[in-house]
């Protein structure tokens, strides 16, 4: 696998150590990291990508007490913005924020050079939304050994906790995206954590979900899901979506036809509809839960 080099320069040794350690351990981070506390030494390496703090820049011109941008041919420079001000570097990331959000800011800038490895799993439980959500949590815990997991319930009545004071949901993501607002544009801005798993609450009403058009869903998958920092994202359905493309865009789909006597009928209706719509490629992604449990045994 091809790795590129990311150079990070800051005057704080402890900060450098913690940041580089966090990035190196993060699943899907395909960069080798070299850290420096002195910019002059770093520039001698002729970096291609450089994340440099304002204080490290100021250190280069300490006598004048100003912050200047060195001319580094062929180098993409990203400012690790602290209290020294921005000397004119176009790309910047706030130093004083959580490591998780810093990582996401960095991914947005380096996104074209990164291999996105977020797996999107669909859980379809037409017989019972609550059962599908429980199953999604079980799958999510299995996936935790690979990295961070986000569960998004698109069921009509979710059993996931809504006790948090902030009642933000997926509706807000679509709203701010439509407004082309930079505020709270990432999935993490709307999620909450419980027992190791991250959750994004579903739509406030069924009507909110029905108003989302196919183009908006496509944007959600491309910009929201595929470019997130999560290793696994699980979407939970208790009914067929308005657009079957949502199933097609998932990497895998686990189905619970139900054991209430109507499971075979639901399966026949589903297969007939998939064939009618010409989405036979969808069948290759289907994993029936009963068969999965037998294989595990």
CSV table of N, CA, C and O in Angstrom, one decimal, residues 209-256:
chain,number,residue,atom,x,y,z
A,209,UNK,N,-38.4,12.8,6.1
A,209,UNK,CA,-37.7,11.8,5.4
A,209,UNK,C,-38.2,11.8,3.9
A,209,UNK,O,-37.4,11.7,3.0
A,210,UNK,N,-39.5,11.8,3.7
A,210,UNK,CA,-40.1,11.7,2.4
A,210,UNK,C,-39.7,12.9,1.5
A,210,UNK,O,-39.7,12.8,0.3
A,211,UNK,N,-39.4,14.1,2.1
A,211,UNK,CA,-39.1,15.3,1.3
A,211,UNK,C,-37.7,15.2,0.8
A,211,UNK,O,-37.3,16.0,-0.1
A,212,UNK,N,-36.8,14.3,1.2
A,212,UNK,CA,-35.4,14.3,0.7
A,212,UNK,C,-35.4,13.6,-0.6
A,212,UNK,O,-35.9,12.5,-0.8
A,213,UNK,N,-34.8,14.3,-1.6
A,213,UNK,CA,-34.8,13.9,-3.0
A,213,UNK,C,-33.5,13.0,-3.2
A,213,UNK,O,-32.6,13.0,-2.4
A,214,UNK,N,-33.6,12.3,-4.3
A,214,UNK,CA,-32.5,11.3,-4.7
A,214,UNK,C,-31.1,12.1,-4.7
A,214,UNK,O,-30.1,11.5,-4.2
A,215,UNK,N,-31.1,13.2,-5.3
A,215,UNK,CA,-29.8,14.0,-5.4
A,215,UNK,C,-29.3,14.3,-4.0
A,215,UNK,O,-28.1,14.3,-3.8
A,216,UNK,N,-30.2,14.6,-3.1
A,216,UNK,CA,-29.7,15.0,-1.7
A,216,UNK,C,-29.2,13.7,-1.0
A,216,UNK,O,-28.2,13.8,-0.3
A,217,UNK,N,-29.8,12.6,-1.3
A,217,UNK,CA,-29.4,11.3,-0.7
A,217,UNK,C,-28.0,11.0,-1.2
A,217,UNK,O,-27.1,10.5,-0.5
A,218,UNK,N,-27.8,11.2,-2.5
A,218,UNK,CA,-26.5,10.9,-3.2
A,218,UNK,C,-25.4,11.8,-2.5
A,218,UNK,O,-24.3,11.3,-2.2
A,219,UNK,N,-25.7,13.0,-2.3
A,219,UNK,CA,-24.8,13.9,-1.6
A,219,UNK,C,-24.5,13.4,-0.2
A,219,UNK,O,-23.3,13.5,0.3
A,220,UNK,N,-25.5,12.9,0.5
A,220,UNK,CA,-25.4,12.4,1.9
A,220,UNK,C,-24.4,11.3,1.9
A,220,UNK,O,-23.5,11.2,2.8
A,221,UNK,N,-24.5,10.3,0.9
A,221,UNK,CA,-23.6,9.2,0.9
A,221,UNK,C,-22.2,9.6,0.5
A,221,UNK,O,-21.2,9.2,1.2
A,222,UNK,N,-22.1,10.5,-0.5
A,222,UNK,CA,-20.7,10.9,-0.9
A,222,UNK,C,-20.0,11.8,0.0
A,222,UNK,O,-18.8,11.6,0.3
A,223,UNK,N,-20.7,12.8,0.5
A,223,UNK,CA,-20.0,13.9,1.3
A,223,UNK,C,-20.2,13.6,2.8
A,223,UNK,O,-19.4,14.0,3.6
A,224,UNK,N,-21.3,13.0,3.2
A,224,UNK,CA,-21.5,12.7,4.6
A,224,UNK,C,-21.0,11.4,5.1
A,224,UNK,O,-20.2,11.4,6.0
A,225,UNK,N,-21.3,10.3,4.4
A,225,UNK,CA,-20.9,9.0,4.9
A,225,UNK,C,-19.5,8.6,4.4
A,225,UNK,O,-18.6,8.3,5.2
A,226,UNK,N,-19.3,8.7,3.1
A,226,UNK,CA,-18.0,8.2,2.6
A,226,UNK,C,-16.8,9.1,3.0
A,226,UNK,O,-15.7,8.6,3.0
A,227,UNK,N,-17.0,10.3,3.3
A,227,UNK,CA,-15.9,11.2,3.7
A,227,UNK,C,-15.9,11.4,5.2
A,227,UNK,O,-15.2,12.3,5.7
A,228,UNK,N,-16.6,10.6,6.0
A,228,UNK,CA,-16.6,10.7,7.4
A,228,UNK,C,-15.3,10.0,8.0
A,228,UNK,O,-14.6,9.3,7.2
A,229,UNK,N,-15.0,10.2,9.2
A,229,UNK,CA,-13.9,9.6,9.9
A,229,UNK,C,-14.2,8.2,10.4
A,229,UNK,O,-13.4,7.4,10.9
A,230,UNK,N,-15.5,7.8,10.3
A,230,UNK,CA,-15.9,6.5,10.8
A,230,UNK,C,-15.5,5.3,9.9
A,230,UNK,O,-15.4,5.4,8.7
A,231,UNK,N,-15.1,4.2,10.5
A,231,UNK,CA,-14.7,3.0,9.8
A,231,UNK,C,-16.0,2.3,9.3
A,231,UNK,O,-16.0,1.7,8.2
A,232,UNK,N,-17.0,2.3,10.1
A,232,UNK,CA,-18.3,1.6,9.8
A,232,UNK,C,-19.5,2.6,10.1
A,232,UNK,O,-19.5,3.2,11.2
A,233,UNK,N,-20.4,2.7,9.1
A,233,UNK,CA,-21.6,3.4,9.3
A,233,UNK,C,-22.8,2.4,9.0
A,233,UNK,O,-22.8,1.8,8.0
A,234,UNK,N,-23.7,2.3,10.0
A,234,UNK,CA,-24.8,1.4,9.8
A,234,UNK,C,-26.1,2.2,9.7
A,234,UNK,O,-26.5,3.0,10.6
A,235,UNK,N,-26.8,1.9,8.6
A,235,UNK,CA,-28.2,2.5,8.4
A,235,UNK,C,-29.2,1.5,8.7
A,235,UNK,O,-29.2,0.4,8.2
A,236,UNK,N,-30.2,1.9,9.5
A,236,UNK,CA,-31.3,0.9,9.9
A,236,UNK,C,-32.6,1.3,9.2
A,236,UNK,O,-33.1,2.4,9.3
A,237,UNK,N,-33.2,0.4,8.5
A,237,UNK,CA,-34.5,0.6,7.8
A,237,UNK,C,-35.5,-0.4,8.4
A,237,UNK,O,-35.2,-1.6,8.6
A,238,UNK,N,-36.7,0.0,8.5
A,238,UNK,CA,-37.8,-0.9,8.9
A,238,UNK,C,-38.8,-1.0,7.7
A,238,UNK,O,-39.8,-1.7,7.8
A,239,UNK,N,-38.5,-0.3,6.6
A,239,UNK,CA,-39.4,-0.4,5.4
A,239,UNK,C,-38.5,0.0,4.2
A,239,UNK,O,-37.4,0.5,4.4
A,240,UNK,N,-39.0,-0.3,3.1
A,240,UNK,CA,-38.3,0.0,1.9
A,240,UNK,C,-38.2,1.5,1.7
A,240,UNK,O,-39.1,2.2,1.9
A,241,UNK,N,-37.0,2.0,1.4
A,241,UNK,CA,-36.8,3.5,1.2
A,241,UNK,C,-37.5,3.9,-0.1
A,241,UNK,O,-37.8,3.1,-1.0
A,242,UNK,N,-37.8,5.2,-0.1
A,242,UNK,CA,-38.4,5.8,-1.3
A,242,UNK,C,-37.6,5.5,-2.5
A,242,UNK,O,-38.1,5.3,-3.6
A,243,UNK,N,-36.3,5.6,-2.4
A,243,UNK,CA,-35.4,5.3,-3.5
A,243,UNK,C,-34.5,4.1,-3.1
A,243,UNK,O,-33.8,4.1,-2.2
A,244,UNK,N,-34.7,3.1,-4.0
A,244,UNK,CA,-33.9,1.8,-3.7
A,244,UNK,C,-32.4,2.0,-3.9
A,244,UNK,O,-31.6,1.1,-3.5
A,245,UNK,N,-32.0,3.1,-4.5
A,245,UNK,CA,-30.6,3.4,-4.6
A,245,UNK,C,-29.9,3.4,-3.3
A,245,UNK,O,-28.7,3.2,-3.2
A,246,UNK,N,-30.6,3.8,-2.2
A,246,UNK,CA,-30.0,3.8,-0.9
A,246,UNK,C,-29.5,2.4,-0.5
A,246,UNK,O,-28.5,2.3,0.2
A,247,UNK,N,-30.2,1.3,-0.9
A,247,UNK,CA,-29.7,0.0,-0.7
A,247,UNK,C,-28.5,-0.3,-1.6
A,247,UNK,O,-27.6,-0.9,-1.2
A,248,UNK,N,-28.6,0.1,-2.9
A,248,UNK,CA,-27.6,-0.2,-3.8
A,248,UNK,C,-26.2,0.5,-3.4
A,248,UNK,O,-25.2,-0.1,-3.6
A,249,UNK,N,-26.3,1.7,-2.8
A,249,UNK,CA,-25.1,2.4,-2.4
A,249,UNK,C,-24.5,1.8,-1.1
A,249,UNK,O,-23.3,2.2,-0.8
A,250,UNK,N,-25.2,0.9,-0.4
A,250,UNK,CA,-24.5,0.3,0.8
A,250,UNK,C,-23.6,-0.8,0.3
A,250,UNK,O,-23.7,-1.4,-0.8
A,251,UNK,N,-22.5,-1.0,1.1
A,251,UNK,CA,-21.6,-2.1,0.7
A,251,UNK,C,-22.1,-3.5,1.1
A,251,UNK,O,-21.9,-4.4,0.3
A,252,UNK,N,-22.9,-3.6,2.1
A,252,UNK,CA,-23.5,-4.8,2.5
A,252,UNK,C,-24.9,-4.5,3.1
A,252,UNK,O,-25.1,-3.4,3.7
A,253,UNK,N,-25.8,-5.5,3.0
A,253,UNK,CA,-27.1,-5.3,3.6
A,253,UNK,C,-27.5,-6.6,4.4
A,253,UNK,O,-27.4,-7.7,3.8
A,254,UNK,N,-27.8,-6.4,5.7
A,254,UNK,CA,-28.3,-7.6,6.5
A,254,UNK,C,-29.8,-7.5,6.6
A,254,UNK,O,-30.3,-6.4,6.9
A,255,UNK,N,-30.5,-8.6,6.3
A,255,UNK,CA,-31.9,-8.6,6.2
A,255,UNK,C,-32.5,-9.5,7.3
A,255,UNK,O,-32.0,-10.6,7.5
A,256,UNK,N,-33.5,-9.1,8.0
A,256,UNK,CA,-34.3,-9.9,8.9
A,256,UNK,C,-35.7,-10.0,8.3
A,256,UNK,O,-36.5,-9.0,8.4
